């Protein structure tokens, strides 16, 4: 197979390129080269997709499949125009395209947000509508029988520089206080749903090889937050107490939900968002998506986190100092 990855220098695209090479296919990555290198053995063509004819160097080749990870509608519109002869166009989208993030168990027939009209997404606030516009461009150009839309849920595992999936196993393995206490939000039945980057990449390659088409939720299995924490504790061999904090207090203390600095990763207090991590992945599983157990993902991301350095500034979660301060404030109440 001759695969063109539009991307390949960042996390998921790199993992796809790495695994494609393991399967002894030919892979070319097109990117600016700003996000990082491509795996040894893959070719990197440096080009800027914001330019009108940025894809000129790949437009005249015959590709069995193209894998696109873009989020800018203009980039995707130019790509589907210039790569029309590709055997299959696989677009990595997101669960953020769906209009309602509240209901649990929704499948791919759930309504989508309205697309943005502009070719350029100015801020991440319009990420979902921008991905809808990208999906529409792909579907209109290739037709549903020659393209695949993979709407990804939260991606996790080794290489997660966003820091969302590594936080809990890392914190359990290296508590911030001597008695091993770990601060958790009081949200036992909150759904969590992570797809391991390695499983996702492997399935995307299967889709390219088999010229699979259609729209799929490429998401992990849903686990309640309590079970997710138990899995993270198990891989970290954590024995200390769990200290539950309630939403109003966490908000007063300026602790954020989901991701980013001073956050408790994966936590969503507002049930209107719980469906985001409880989408049906049945269609993708029926089409061959194979998911490893959550423990394996958490074990691998813990090893990756430890290798990156446990004292480094991370992109999500509480620092050890912040957590220790919050634990002592909570006990003093
Ligand atoms: N992380 C999650 O939990 C999550 C959840 C749902 C969906 N997703 C989706 O999953 C995918 C993740 O893909 P990823 O990790 O490989 O990539 P990414 O972090 O989204 O990076 C974008 C890729 O496109 C390239 N690129 C950006 N601007 C470009 C330009 N002007 N010209 C040429 N290339 C350009 C970048 O390379 P250069 O900078 O080197 O050019 C990079 O390889 C994305 O589609 C994302 O929307 C992620």
XYZ file of C-alpha atoms and ligand atoms in Angstrom:
381
model
C 0.000 0.000 0.000
C 1.136 3.566 -0.716
C -0.148 5.754 2.088
C 0.006 9.535 2.253
C -0.347 10.988 5.741
C -1.265 14.663 5.837
C 0.465 15.123 9.166
C 2.737 12.453 10.640
C 4.935 14.770 12.701
C 2.644 14.865 15.755
C 1.315 12.206 18.078
C -1.315 10.143 16.249
C 0.045 10.706 12.738
C 3.527 9.671 13.888
C 2.157 6.492 15.479
C 0.284 5.620 12.277
C 3.462 6.162 10.227
C 5.469 4.029 12.664
C 3.022 1.131 12.514
C 2.586 1.392 8.730
C 6.325 0.911 8.364
C 6.151 -2.134 10.642
C 3.581 -3.566 8.231
C 6.075 -2.929 5.424
C 3.970 -0.424 3.514
C 5.286 2.734 1.888
C 4.467 5.929 3.740
C 4.926 9.588 2.883
C 4.128 12.311 5.391
C 3.368 15.856 4.375
C 3.724 18.531 7.053
C 5.755 21.656 7.769
C 8.006 19.669 10.090
C 7.338 22.049 12.992
C 5.655 19.536 15.295
C 8.569 17.096 15.166
C 10.254 14.481 12.975
C 8.640 11.506 11.241
C 9.678 7.942 12.096
C 12.861 6.648 10.482
C 11.939 5.045 7.185
C 9.044 7.395 6.386
C 9.560 10.259 3.940
C 8.713 13.764 5.062
C 7.741 16.247 2.386
C 7.821 19.692 3.962
C 4.946 21.845 2.782
C 2.479 24.356 4.169
C -1.170 23.389 3.699
C -2.231 26.985 4.254
C -0.804 27.775 0.823
C -3.173 27.424 -2.126
C -0.933 24.880 -3.857
C 0.773 23.449 -0.790
C -0.009 19.878 -1.890
C 1.492 20.259 -5.363
C 4.302 17.769 -4.704
C 1.918 14.948 -3.792
C -1.048 15.774 -6.025
C 0.194 13.910 -9.095
C 1.007 10.596 -7.385
C -1.389 7.695 -7.026
C -2.161 7.014 -3.346
C -4.006 3.917 -2.194
C -5.141 5.899 0.813
C -4.757 9.357 2.320
C -4.988 9.908 6.072
C -5.746 13.476 7.123
C -5.629 14.811 10.706
C -6.348 18.481 9.926
C -8.733 20.741 11.773
C -8.723 23.689 9.357
C -11.540 23.447 6.771
C -9.512 25.316 4.128
C -6.683 22.778 4.402
C -9.119 19.906 3.948
C -10.987 21.572 1.058
C -7.725 22.053 -0.841
C -6.617 18.489 -0.029
C -9.792 16.810 -1.321
C -9.576 18.986 -4.443
C -5.937 18.055 -5.128
C -6.006 14.385 -4.066
C -9.236 13.370 -5.757
C -7.647 10.258 -7.317
C -6.796 8.672 -3.943
C -8.289 5.192 -3.408
C -9.717 6.068 0.000
C -9.684 9.287 2.049
C -9.568 8.678 5.793
C -10.300 11.740 7.877
C -9.629 11.846 11.619
C -12.435 13.833 13.165
C -13.609 14.238 16.736
C -16.537 13.535 19.036
C -16.712 17.322 19.379
C -18.683 17.394 16.114
C -21.822 16.217 17.890
C -24.466 18.779 18.812
C -25.437 17.319 22.178
C -22.802 16.053 24.605
C -25.304 15.154 27.341
C -27.068 11.869 26.481
C -25.207 8.631 27.142
C -24.782 5.921 24.513
C -25.356 7.996 21.360
C -24.142 6.517 18.085
C -23.000 8.007 14.772
C -26.548 9.033 13.805
C -26.623 11.717 16.513
C -27.066 15.250 15.120
C -23.972 17.326 14.343
C -23.192 20.953 15.097
C -23.520 23.473 12.266
C -20.226 23.777 10.370
C -18.197 27.005 10.415
C -18.403 28.824 7.129
C -14.891 30.217 7.184
C -11.959 28.211 5.860
C -10.015 29.131 8.970
C -10.820 28.143 12.551
C -9.632 31.149 14.553
C -9.796 29.646 18.042
C -10.344 26.213 19.577
C -13.829 27.419 20.643
C -14.976 26.498 17.136
C -13.053 23.209 16.967
C -16.235 21.078 16.739
C -17.890 23.197 14.004
C -14.547 23.337 12.139
C -14.267 19.538 12.180
C -17.878 19.343 10.879
C -16.874 21.593 7.966
C -13.851 19.335 7.314
C -16.040 16.206 7.357
C -18.502 17.794 4.932
C -15.717 18.719 2.511
C -14.448 15.128 2.522
C -17.903 13.569 2.120
C -18.945 15.986 -0.647
C -15.783 15.445 -2.654
C -15.293 11.689 -2.262
C -18.839 10.503 -1.643
C -19.600 8.169 1.262
C -18.379 5.120 -0.676
C -14.790 6.382 -0.990
C -14.039 7.933 2.374
C -14.026 7.182 6.058
C -14.656 9.563 8.935
C -13.195 8.418 12.269
C -14.623 10.570 15.055
C -12.127 10.125 17.840
C -12.869 10.289 21.521
C -10.179 11.203 24.028
C -6.902 9.712 22.825
C -4.613 8.358 25.520
C -1.476 6.387 26.174
C 2.246 6.922 25.729
C 3.095 10.271 24.155
C 0.070 12.092 25.643
C 1.660 15.527 26.013
C -1.773 16.977 26.856
C -1.257 15.143 30.148
C -4.858 14.103 30.629
C -4.471 10.336 30.569
C -1.153 10.194 32.410
C -2.152 12.296 35.402
C -3.962 9.710 37.529
C -1.486 6.819 37.241
C 1.374 9.273 37.739
C -0.214 10.835 40.810
C -0.989 7.440 42.328
C 2.561 6.272 41.691
C 4.053 9.477 43.129
C 1.672 11.026 45.675
C 2.372 14.590 46.723
C 2.090 13.917 50.466
C 3.795 11.431 52.740
C 0.765 9.340 53.732
C -0.018 8.714 50.059
C -3.303 10.653 50.014
C -4.580 11.591 46.568
C -7.190 14.286 45.983
C -10.058 13.187 43.732
C -13.309 14.849 42.679
C -16.473 13.356 44.145
C -17.807 11.997 40.834
C -17.880 8.194 41.096
C -20.345 7.635 38.257
C -18.788 10.085 35.798
C -18.126 8.262 32.487
C -14.582 8.159 31.088
C -13.683 6.899 27.604
C -10.120 6.682 26.293
C -8.866 5.192 23.066
C -5.239 4.080 23.217
C -3.259 5.884 20.510
C -1.719 2.567 19.458
C -5.111 0.862 19.023
C -6.471 3.830 17.113
C -3.471 3.967 14.777
C -3.640 0.241 14.132
C -7.323 0.394 13.217
C -6.817 3.420 10.947
C -4.237 1.420 9.026
C -6.648 -1.541 8.778
C -9.205 0.894 7.340
C -6.693 2.102 4.739
C -5.640 -1.431 3.828
C -9.221 -2.651 3.509
C -10.523 0.557 1.894
C -13.154 0.653 4.593
C -15.676 3.505 4.299
C -18.342 5.107 6.498
C -18.611 7.168 9.663
C -17.379 5.652 12.928
C -16.980 6.669 16.538
C -13.363 5.672 17.145
C -13.581 5.601 20.891
C -12.563 3.451 23.803
C -14.926 1.562 26.058
C -16.658 3.602 28.726
C -15.570 3.113 32.349
C -17.007 4.870 35.367
C -14.564 7.301 36.959
C -14.387 5.139 40.090
C -13.299 2.146 37.992
C -10.885 4.278 36.010
C -9.261 5.442 39.254
C -9.149 1.873 40.563
C -7.319 0.792 37.383
C -4.875 3.696 37.739
C -4.294 2.796 41.417
C -3.683 -0.827 40.488
C -1.031 -0.075 37.857
C 0.646 2.360 40.248
C 0.397 -0.046 43.232
C -1.131 2.820 45.235
C -2.169 2.030 48.797
C -2.914 5.471 50.245
C -6.255 7.126 51.013
C -8.478 8.725 48.382
C -9.588 12.162 49.553
C -12.830 13.204 47.893
C -13.566 16.863 47.310
C -16.939 18.198 46.322
C -17.569 20.357 43.285
C -18.420 23.677 45.038
C -15.217 23.535 47.112
C -13.045 22.613 44.117
C -14.571 25.517 42.186
C -13.950 27.915 45.097
C -10.334 26.795 45.094
C -10.025 27.480 41.365
C -9.562 23.853 40.307
C -10.510 23.323 36.661
C -12.256 20.368 35.102
C -11.096 18.065 32.318
C -7.641 19.413 31.388
C -5.175 22.267 31.573
C -3.251 23.791 34.465
C -4.549 23.361 38.032
C -7.121 20.815 36.910
C -8.338 17.403 37.922
C -8.064 15.649 34.548
C -11.093 13.833 33.102
C -13.365 15.393 35.743
C -16.586 16.886 34.338
C -18.967 18.237 36.963
C -21.699 19.217 34.538
C -23.768 16.230 33.421
C -24.543 18.015 30.158
C -21.028 16.871 29.126
C -21.123 13.301 30.365
C -22.260 11.878 27.026
C -18.980 13.000 25.470
C -17.304 10.054 27.189
C -20.122 7.569 26.818
C -20.597 7.312 23.054
C -21.304 4.027 21.353
C -18.220 2.493 19.713
C -20.119 -0.598 18.536
C -19.930 0.264 14.834
C -16.148 0.672 14.902
C -15.717 -2.510 16.939
C -17.852 -4.409 14.423
C -15.520 -2.976 11.759
C -12.441 -4.358 13.485
C -11.463 -1.781 16.110
C -9.699 -3.774 18.832
C -9.207 -2.184 22.225
C -6.612 -3.230 24.769
C -7.612 -3.255 28.452
C -7.567 0.163 30.155
C -4.885 -1.069 32.596
C -2.467 -1.603 29.696
C -2.950 1.953 28.466
C -2.505 3.358 31.964
C 0.592 1.235 32.606
C 2.190 2.407 29.364
C 1.365 6.064 29.899
C 2.751 5.854 33.454
C 6.041 4.494 32.118
C 6.090 7.289 29.543
C 5.338 9.947 32.184
C 8.098 8.653 34.459
C 10.526 8.698 31.581
C 9.564 12.303 30.756
C 10.246 13.290 34.381
C 7.859 13.355 37.300
C 8.812 16.853 38.466
C 8.422 18.536 35.081
C 5.675 21.050 34.450
C 2.819 19.110 32.912
C 0.038 20.418 30.679
C -2.793 19.057 32.813
C -3.460 18.330 36.441
C -2.397 19.641 39.805
C 1.285 20.082 40.500
C 2.500 18.229 43.579
C 2.670 21.547 45.436
C -0.871 22.525 44.410
C -2.256 19.154 45.430
C -0.454 19.158 48.786
C -1.836 22.673 49.475
C -5.375 21.632 48.594
C -5.177 18.486 50.719
C -4.064 20.465 53.738
C -6.764 23.125 53.158
C -9.397 20.385 52.935
C -8.245 18.713 56.149
C -8.171 22.049 57.976
C -11.834 22.756 57.168
N -5.935 14.390 21.377
C -7.174 13.954 21.498
O -7.577 13.470 22.559
C -8.105 14.013 20.303
C -9.463 13.765 20.488
C -10.302 13.744 19.371
C -9.786 13.955 18.111
N -8.451 14.222 17.950
C -7.928 14.374 16.594
O -6.894 13.418 16.447
C -5.917 13.914 15.528
C -4.561 13.967 16.202
O -3.589 13.987 15.207
P -2.034 14.226 15.459
O -1.742 13.971 16.898
O -1.279 13.487 14.452
O -1.875 15.740 15.019
P -2.154 17.169 15.608
O -1.544 17.327 16.945
O -3.571 17.513 15.401
O -1.215 18.021 14.596
C -1.549 18.393 13.297
C -0.631 17.802 12.229
O -0.827 18.563 11.036
C 0.372 19.209 10.662
N 0.073 20.583 10.226
C -0.485 21.572 10.994
N -0.572 22.697 10.258
C -0.051 22.427 9.043
C 0.158 23.198 7.876
N -0.188 24.480 7.799
N 0.715 22.596 6.810
C 1.082 21.288 6.861
N 0.916 20.504 7.937
C 0.359 21.075 9.027
C 1.269 19.195 11.883
O 2.629 19.140 11.495
P 3.619 20.387 11.435
O 3.336 21.264 12.607
O 4.960 19.705 11.485
O 3.345 21.053 10.119
C 0.839 17.881 12.567
O 1.526 16.786 12.002
C -6.401 15.279 15.095
O -7.187 15.126 13.947
C -7.263 15.704 16.266
O -8.205 16.684 15.880
C -7.615 14.263 19.018
